[in-house]
Amino acid sequence: MEKSMTKHPQPRRLVVLLCAVGLGAWAAPSLADVQYKFSGFGTLGAAKTNTDETEFRTSVEQVRGAGRKPDLGVDSKLAAQGSAIFSNGVTLTSQVLGSRRGGEEFELGFEWAYAQYTGIDGLDVKAGRVVLPAFLVSDSRLVGYATPWLRVSPLVYAMMPLSNVDGGQATVRHAFGPVVVSGQLTYGNSTGSSSGVTAVPNMVMGMVGGDPVYYQQNTTKTETNNIHGFNVAVEWGDWTVRASQISDRTNINISLITPPPYLLIGQPATLDSSKSFKDKFTEFGLQYDDGKTVVMAEHVSRSTSDEKVQDSKGWYIAAGYRFDSVMPYVMVSEYKETFTISEGGLPPKAKGLAFGARYELGGSVALKAELAQYKNNSTYIFTDTASPSVANKKINVMSVALDFVF
């Protein structure tokens, strides 16, 4: 059974929250005391694989992905951001992002929309739709140009598709000589949806010696409440060490298309089920970047309170070296899933190996190319991981991307 923590924009709720938090704070300064900043980023990408039996995607929010034919929707995105900076330490920031998600080829939504107060030295407080800092590069996770590689490690980062929450965040930062230590608390809620393929028992064929399992498409509606996270980071020169933990209460409703034999005996067209469980996500990260050599590594794990929802672990190590405007790189990754039920369960242990290169075109534009191979499947980055025909395959993913900021 596939689990997810995904989201959809809730702009009305955000507007109310921002007005309640920020109105009193910025009412006093005049318009002359306000500075405005506008920026944006985007990626034009294409990806293809060596099979049409399953499709490669970068998030469970993507109902479809890349097959043998080049696909433009897996990595492509466009975003615009605006900020109003007041003289009393209050800033209003909004970021609108368009990408393939929620069953749509290109869906616009508020990725960020928050009021921020920085009037106290070393303290940063935000309220509204804020980033969920689950990873080393959570703030720039979706900004392709800011990422050294063509994409962040999909085997690891797709395990936490939730990139923001509706709530609040407080960050404390202090320098101890050359060492900078920061701690961050985040709280909020989220809703969303995902899709995948689920294995269900085939009683009829099982009794006559045929395939005892059906593999059917499912859709999952997710409501994630009481999301609370804490992370701490230590920066010392070219080094960054980080640890974080996020916990929540996840409620999922799964709709599974009923296999034909069950329709004949009067079952409804869809089989619906629901679950509610505690979910915990833990991350440890390390980064080194001296301007020439860049190395990043992270280890993450997810565990739940429901014995019928799988726990999972993942890690990656990526390294690159900059030769003027060209940076070749390599990335090794692994993902493990632990099933506690045996009916149709195919516990995958997926491995990834990617080689790529980044070329700086100048003017905040970079061209990237990557060839990756994934041995076995991860339920988070492939649309079908349940069917035996794809469970143990080596799948090659070829990608190119043009990243830019403005």
Coordinates of C-alpha atoms in Angstrom, one line a residue:
M1 CA 0.0 0.0 0.0
E2 CA 1.4 3.4 -1.0
K3 CA 1.4 6.3 1.4
S4 CA 2.0 9.9 0.7
M5 CA 2.1 13.4 2.3
T6 CA 1.1 15.8 -0.5
K7 CA -0.6 19.1 -0.9
H8 CA -2.8 21.4 -2.9
P9 CA -3.0 25.2 -2.7
Q10 CA -5.5 26.8 -0.4
P11 CA -5.3 30.5 -1.3
R12 CA -8.4 31.8 0.6
R13 CA -7.2 30.3 3.8
L14 CA -3.8 31.9 3.2
V15 CA -5.2 35.3 2.6
V16 CA -7.2 35.3 5.9
L17 CA -4.1 34.1 7.8
L18 CA -1.8 36.6 6.3
C19 CA -4.2 39.5 7.0
A20 CA -4.7 38.4 10.6
V21 CA -0.9 38.1 11.3
G22 CA 0.5 41.0 9.3
L23 CA -2.1 43.8 9.1
G24 CA -1.3 45.3 12.5
A25 CA 2.5 45.1 11.9
W26 CA 2.6 47.0 8.7
A27 CA -0.2 49.5 9.3
A28 CA 2.0 52.1 10.8
P29 CA 4.7 52.7 8.1
S30 CA 3.8 54.8 5.1
L31 CA 4.0 53.5 1.5
A32 CA 7.2 55.4 1.2
D33 CA 8.8 53.1 3.7
V34 CA 8.1 50.0 1.6
Q35 CA 10.6 48.3 -0.8
Y36 CA 9.4 45.8 -3.4
K37 CA 11.4 42.9 -4.9
F38 CA 10.4 40.6 -7.7
S39 CA 12.1 37.5 -8.9
G40 CA 11.4 34.1 -10.5
F41 CA 12.8 30.9 -11.7
G42 CA 12.0 28.1 -14.1
T43 CA 13.1 24.9 -15.7
L44 CA 12.5 23.6 -19.2
G45 CA 13.2 19.9 -19.1
A46 CA 12.8 16.7 -21.1
A47 CA 13.1 13.1 -19.8
K48 CA 12.7 9.7 -21.4
T49 CA 13.2 6.1 -20.3
N50 CA 13.9 2.7 -21.9
T51 CA 10.4 1.3 -21.1
D52 CA 6.7 2.0 -21.4
E53 CA 5.7 -0.5 -18.7
T54 CA 6.1 2.1 -16.0
E55 CA 6.6 5.9 -16.0
F56 CA 9.3 7.9 -14.2
R57 CA 8.1 10.9 -12.1
T58 CA 9.7 13.1 -9.5
S59 CA 6.7 13.2 -7.1
V60 CA 3.7 11.1 -6.2
E61 CA 1.6 14.2 -7.1
Q62 CA 2.4 13.5 -10.8
V63 CA -0.2 11.1 -12.1
R64 CA 1.8 10.4 -15.2
G65 CA 5.5 10.6 -16.1
A66 CA 8.2 9.8 -18.7
G67 CA 8.3 6.7 -20.9
R68 CA 10.1 5.9 -24.1
K69 CA 8.9 9.1 -25.7
P70 CA 10.5 12.4 -24.4
D71 CA 8.3 14.0 -21.7
L72 CA 8.3 17.7 -20.9
G73 CA 6.3 17.7 -17.8
V74 CA 8.4 15.7 -15.3
D75 CA 10.9 18.5 -14.5
S76 CA 9.5 21.6 -16.2
K77 CA 8.2 24.4 -14.0
L78 CA 7.8 28.2 -13.8
A79 CA 7.6 30.4 -10.7
A80 CA 7.4 34.1 -9.8
Q81 CA 8.0 35.6 -6.4
G82 CA 7.3 39.1 -5.0
S83 CA 8.1 40.6 -1.6
A84 CA 7.0 43.8 0.1
I85 CA 9.7 44.9 2.7
F86 CA 8.6 47.3 5.4
S87 CA 10.9 49.4 7.5
N88 CA 9.7 47.9 10.8
G89 CA 11.1 44.5 10.1
V90 CA 7.9 43.0 8.5
T91 CA 8.1 41.4 5.0
L92 CA 5.2 39.9 3.0
T93 CA 6.3 37.3 0.5
S94 CA 4.3 35.3 -2.1
Q95 CA 5.5 32.7 -4.6
V96 CA 3.3 31.2 -7.3
L97 CA 4.5 28.0 -8.9
G98 CA 3.3 26.2 -12.0
S99 CA 4.2 22.5 -12.6
R100 CA 2.7 19.1 -13.3
R101 CA 0.9 18.1 -10.2
G102 CA -2.5 17.2 -8.8
G103 CA -3.5 15.3 -12.0
E104 CA -2.9 18.4 -14.1
E105 CA -0.3 19.0 -16.8
F106 CA 0.4 22.5 -15.5
E107 CA -1.2 23.6 -12.2
L108 CA -0.6 27.0 -10.6
G109 CA -0.6 27.3 -6.9
F110 CA 0.9 29.3 -4.0
E111 CA 4.1 27.6 -3.0
W112 CA 4.9 30.3 -0.4
A113 CA 2.6 33.1 1.0
Y114 CA 3.7 34.4 4.4
A115 CA 4.2 37.3 6.7
Q116 CA 7.7 37.5 8.1
Y117 CA 9.2 39.5 11.1
T118 CA 13.0 40.0 11.5
G119 CA 13.0 42.9 13.9
I120 CA 14.9 41.0 16.6
D121 CA 18.5 40.2 15.8
G122 CA 19.0 36.4 15.3
L123 CA 15.3 35.7 15.2
D124 CA 13.1 35.1 12.1
V125 CA 9.3 34.4 12.5
K126 CA 7.0 33.5 9.7
A127 CA 3.2 32.8 9.5
G128 CA 1.3 31.6 6.5
R129 CA 2.3 29.1 3.8
V130 CA 6.0 28.3 4.6
V131 CA 8.6 25.9 3.4
L132 CA 8.8 22.5 5.2
P133 CA 12.5 22.2 5.9
A134 CA 12.9 18.4 5.6
F135 CA 16.1 18.4 3.6
L136 CA 19.5 20.1 3.1
V137 CA 18.1 22.1 0.2
S138 CA 14.5 22.5 1.2
D139 CA 14.4 26.3 0.5
S140 CA 15.8 25.8 -3.0
R141 CA 14.4 22.3 -3.6
L142 CA 12.3 23.4 -6.6
V143 CA 14.8 25.9 -8.0
G144 CA 16.7 24.0 -10.6
Y145 CA 19.4 26.6 -11.1
A146 CA 20.3 26.6 -7.4
T147 CA 20.7 22.8 -7.4
P148 CA 24.2 21.6 -8.6
W149 CA 22.7 18.5 -10.2
L150 CA 19.9 18.2 -12.8
R151 CA 17.5 17.3 -10.0
V152 CA 17.8 16.5 -6.4
S153 CA 18.1 12.8 -5.6
P154 CA 14.6 11.4 -6.6
L155 CA 14.9 8.2 -4.6
V156 CA 15.4 10.2 -1.4
Y157 CA 13.5 13.5 -2.0
A158 CA 10.4 11.9 -3.4
M159 CA 10.0 10.2 0.0
M160 CA 8.8 13.6 1.4
P161 CA 6.8 15.2 -1.4
L162 CA 5.4 17.8 1.0
S163 CA 7.4 21.0 0.4
N164 CA 5.3 23.4 2.4
V165 CA 2.7 23.7 5.2
D166 CA 0.0 26.2 6.2
G167 CA 1.1 27.4 9.7
G168 CA 4.1 29.1 11.2
Q169 CA 7.9 28.9 11.6
A170 CA 10.5 30.3 13.9
T171 CA 14.3 30.3 13.3
V172 CA 17.0 31.2 15.8
R173 CA 20.5 31.8 14.4
H174 CA 23.7 32.6 16.3
A175 CA 27.5 32.8 15.5
F176 CA 30.0 31.3 17.8
G177 CA 33.2 32.7 16.3
P178 CA 33.6 31.0 12.8
V179 CA 30.7 28.5 13.6
V180 CA 27.1 29.5 12.9
V181 CA 24.4 27.4 14.6
S182 CA 20.7 27.6 13.7
G183 CA 17.6 26.0 15.0
Q184 CA 14.2 26.0 13.5
L185 CA 10.6 25.0 14.6
T186 CA 7.8 24.5 12.1
Y187 CA 4.1 23.8 12.6
G188 CA 1.2 23.4 10.2
N189 CA -1.3 21.3 8.2
S190 CA -1.7 20.2 4.6
T191 CA -4.0 18.3 2.2
G192 CA -3.4 16.7 -1.1
S193 CA -3.6 13.7 -3.4
S194 CA -1.5 11.1 -5.1
S195 CA -1.8 8.0 -7.4
G196 CA -0.1 4.7 -7.9
V197 CA -0.6 1.0 -8.6
T198 CA -1.8 -1.3 -5.8
A199 CA -1.7 -5.1 -5.6
V200 CA -5.1 -6.7 -4.5
P201 CA -5.9 -10.4 -4.1
N202 CA -7.4 -12.2 -7.1
M203 CA -9.5 -15.0 -5.4
V204 CA -10.8 -16.4 -8.7
M205 CA -7.5 -17.0 -10.4
G206 CA -5.8 -18.0 -7.2
M207 CA -8.1 -20.9 -6.8
V208 CA -7.4 -22.2 -10.3
G209 CA -3.7 -21.8 -10.3
G210 CA -3.5 -18.4 -12.1
D211 CA -2.1 -15.1 -11.1
P212 CA -3.3 -14.6 -7.5
V213 CA -2.9 -10.8 -7.6
Y214 CA -4.5 -8.0 -9.5
Y215 CA -2.6 -4.8 -10.1
Q216 CA -5.0 -1.8 -10.2
Q217 CA -4.7 2.0 -10.3
N218 CA -5.5 3.8 -7.2
T219 CA -6.0 7.4 -6.1
T220 CA -5.3 8.6 -2.6
K221 CA -6.6 11.7 -0.8
T222 CA -4.4 12.8 2.0
E223 CA -5.0 15.1 5.0
T224 CA -1.9 15.7 7.1
N225 CA -2.5 17.4 10.5
N226 CA -0.4 18.5 13.4
I227 CA 2.8 18.7 11.3
H228 CA 5.6 19.7 13.7
G229 CA 9.2 19.7 12.7
F230 CA 12.5 20.7 14.2
N231 CA 15.9 21.0 12.6
V232 CA 19.3 22.2 13.6
A233 CA 22.3 23.1 11.3
V234 CA 25.9 23.9 12.0
E235 CA 27.9 25.8 9.4
W236 CA 31.7 26.1 9.6
G237 CA 33.5 27.4 6.6
D238 CA 32.8 25.2 3.6
W239 CA 31.0 22.6 5.7
T240 CA 27.4 22.2 6.8
V241 CA 26.0 19.5 9.0
R242 CA 22.3 19.2 9.5
A243 CA 19.6 17.0 11.3
S244 CA 15.8 17.3 11.3
Q245 CA 12.7 15.4 12.3
I246 CA 9.1 15.9 11.2
S247 CA 6.1 14.2 12.8
D248 CA 2.4 14.4 11.9
R249 CA -0.9 12.6 11.9
T250 CA -1.8 11.4 8.4
N251 CA -5.3 10.5 7.3
I252 CA -5.6 8.8 3.9
N253 CA -8.6 7.8 1.8
I254 CA -7.8 5.3 -1.0
S255 CA -10.1 4.6 -4.0
L256 CA -9.2 1.4 -5.8
I257 CA -10.7 0.4 -9.2
T258 CA -12.6 -2.9 -8.7
P259 CA -11.2 -5.8 -10.7
P260 CA -13.7 -7.2 -13.2
P261 CA -14.4 -10.5 -11.4
Y262 CA -15.5 -8.6 -8.3
L263 CA -17.9 -6.5 -10.4
L264 CA -19.7 -9.8 -11.5
I265 CA -20.4 -10.7 -7.9
G266 CA -21.9 -7.3 -7.1
Q267 CA -19.0 -5.3 -5.7
P268 CA -19.1 -1.5 -6.3
A269 CA -17.0 0.0 -9.1
T270 CA -14.5 1.3 -6.6
L271 CA -13.2 -0.1 -3.4
D272 CA -12.7 2.6 -0.8
S273 CA -10.6 2.4 2.4
S274 CA -9.2 4.8 4.9
K275 CA -6.4 4.9 7.4
S276 CA -5.1 7.2 10.1
F277 CA -1.7 6.9 11.5
K278 CA 1.3 8.8 13.0
D279 CA 4.1 9.5 10.6
K280 CA 7.7 10.3 11.4
F281 CA 10.4 11.5 9.0
T282 CA 14.1 11.9 10.1
E283 CA 17.0 13.3 8.1
F284 CA 20.7 13.7 8.5
G285 CA 22.7 15.7 6.0
L286 CA 26.3 16.8 5.2
Q287 CA 27.5 19.3 2.6
Y288 CA 31.0 20.5 1.5
D289 CA 31.4 23.3 -1.1
D290 CA 34.7 25.2 -1.5
G291 CA 33.7 26.8 -4.8
K292 CA 35.4 24.0 -6.8
T293 CA 34.4 20.7 -5.2
V294 CA 30.9 20.1 -4.0
V295 CA 29.8 17.0 -2.1
M296 CA 26.3 16.4 -0.6
A297 CA 25.0 13.4 1.3
E298 CA 21.8 12.7 3.1
H299 CA 20.2 9.8 5.0
V300 CA 16.4 9.8 5.6
S301 CA 13.9 7.4 7.2
R302 CA 10.1 7.2 7.5
S303 CA 8.2 5.2 10.1
T304 CA 4.5 5.0 10.9
S305 CA 2.3 3.7 13.7
D306 CA 0.3 1.5 11.3
E307 CA 1.8 -2.0 10.8
K308 CA 0.2 -2.2 7.4
V309 CA 1.8 0.9 6.0
Q310 CA 5.4 0.3 5.1
D311 CA 8.4 2.0 6.6
S312 CA 11.2 3.2 4.3
K313 CA 14.8 4.4 4.3
G314 CA 16.9 6.1 1.7
W315 CA 20.3 7.8 1.2
Y316 CA 22.4 9.4 -1.5
I317 CA 25.9 10.7 -2.0
A318 CA 26.6 13.2 -4.8
A319 CA 29.9 14.8 -5.9
G320 CA 30.9 17.2 -8.6
Y321 CA 34.0 19.3 -9.6
R322 CA 33.8 22.7 -11.3
F323 CA 36.1 23.2 -14.3
D324 CA 35.4 26.9 -15.0
S325 CA 31.9 26.8 -16.6
V326 CA 31.5 22.9 -16.7
M327 CA 30.8 20.7 -13.7
P328 CA 30.6 16.9 -14.2
Y329 CA 29.0 15.0 -11.3
V330 CA 28.1 11.5 -10.1
M331 CA 25.3 10.5 -7.7
V332 CA 24.7 7.2 -6.0
S333 CA 21.5 6.5 -4.1
E334 CA 19.4 3.7 -2.5
Y335 CA 15.9 3.3 -1.3
K336 CA 14.5 0.5 0.9
E337 CA 10.9 -0.3 1.7
T338 CA 9.7 -2.7 4.5
F339 CA 6.3 -4.3 4.1
T340 CA 4.6 -5.8 7.1
I341 CA 1.9 -7.6 5.0
S342 CA 2.5 -10.4 2.4
E343 CA -0.6 -10.2 0.2
G344 CA 0.8 -8.9 -3.1
G345 CA 3.8 -7.3 -1.3
L346 CA 6.9 -6.9 -3.4
P347 CA 9.4 -5.3 -1.1
P348 CA 11.6 -3.2 -3.4
K349 CA 15.2 -2.3 -2.7
A350 CA 15.9 0.3 -5.4
K351 CA 19.4 1.5 -6.3
G352 CA 20.2 4.5 -8.4
L353 CA 23.4 5.6 -10.3
A354 CA 23.5 8.9 -12.2
F355 CA 26.2 10.6 -14.3
G356 CA 25.7 14.2 -15.4
A357 CA 27.2 17.5 -16.3
R358 CA 26.2 21.2 -15.7
Y359 CA 27.3 24.0 -18.1
E360 CA 27.0 27.6 -17.1
L361 CA 25.7 29.7 -20.0
G362 CA 26.0 33.0 -18.1
G363 CA 23.3 35.4 -17.1
S364 CA 21.9 33.0 -14.5
V365 CA 21.2 30.2 -17.0
A366 CA 22.5 26.7 -16.8
L367 CA 22.2 23.7 -19.2
K368 CA 22.3 20.2 -17.6
A369 CA 22.3 16.6 -18.9
E370 CA 22.0 13.4 -17.0
L371 CA 21.9 9.6 -17.6
A372 CA 20.6 7.6 -14.6
Q373 CA 19.9 4.0 -14.0
Y374 CA 17.5 2.6 -11.4
K375 CA 17.7 -1.0 -10.4
N376 CA 14.3 -2.2 -9.2
N377 CA 11.6 0.3 -8.4
S378 CA 10.7 2.9 -5.9
T379 CA 7.0 3.5 -5.4
Y380 CA 7.6 7.2 -5.1
I381 CA 9.2 7.8 -8.4
F382 CA 7.6 5.2 -10.7
T383 CA 3.9 5.0 -11.5
D384 CA 3.8 1.2 -11.3
T385 CA 6.0 -0.7 -8.9
A386 CA 3.6 -3.5 -8.0
S387 CA 3.5 -5.5 -11.2
P388 CA 6.1 -8.3 -11.5
S389 CA 6.9 -7.3 -15.1
V390 CA 8.6 -4.1 -13.8
A391 CA 9.5 -4.9 -10.2
N392 CA 13.0 -6.1 -10.9
K393 CA 13.9 -4.1 -14.1
K394 CA 16.8 -1.8 -14.7
I395 CA 15.3 1.4 -15.9
N396 CA 17.4 4.0 -17.7
V397 CA 16.3 7.7 -17.4
M398 CA 17.9 10.2 -19.8
S399 CA 17.3 13.9 -19.1
V400 CA 18.2 17.4 -20.2
A401 CA 17.2 20.6 -18.6
L402 CA 17.6 24.4 -19.0
D403 CA 17.5 26.1 -15.7
F404 CA 17.2 29.9 -15.2
V405 CA 16.5 32.6 -12.6
F406 CA 15.4 36.1 -13.1

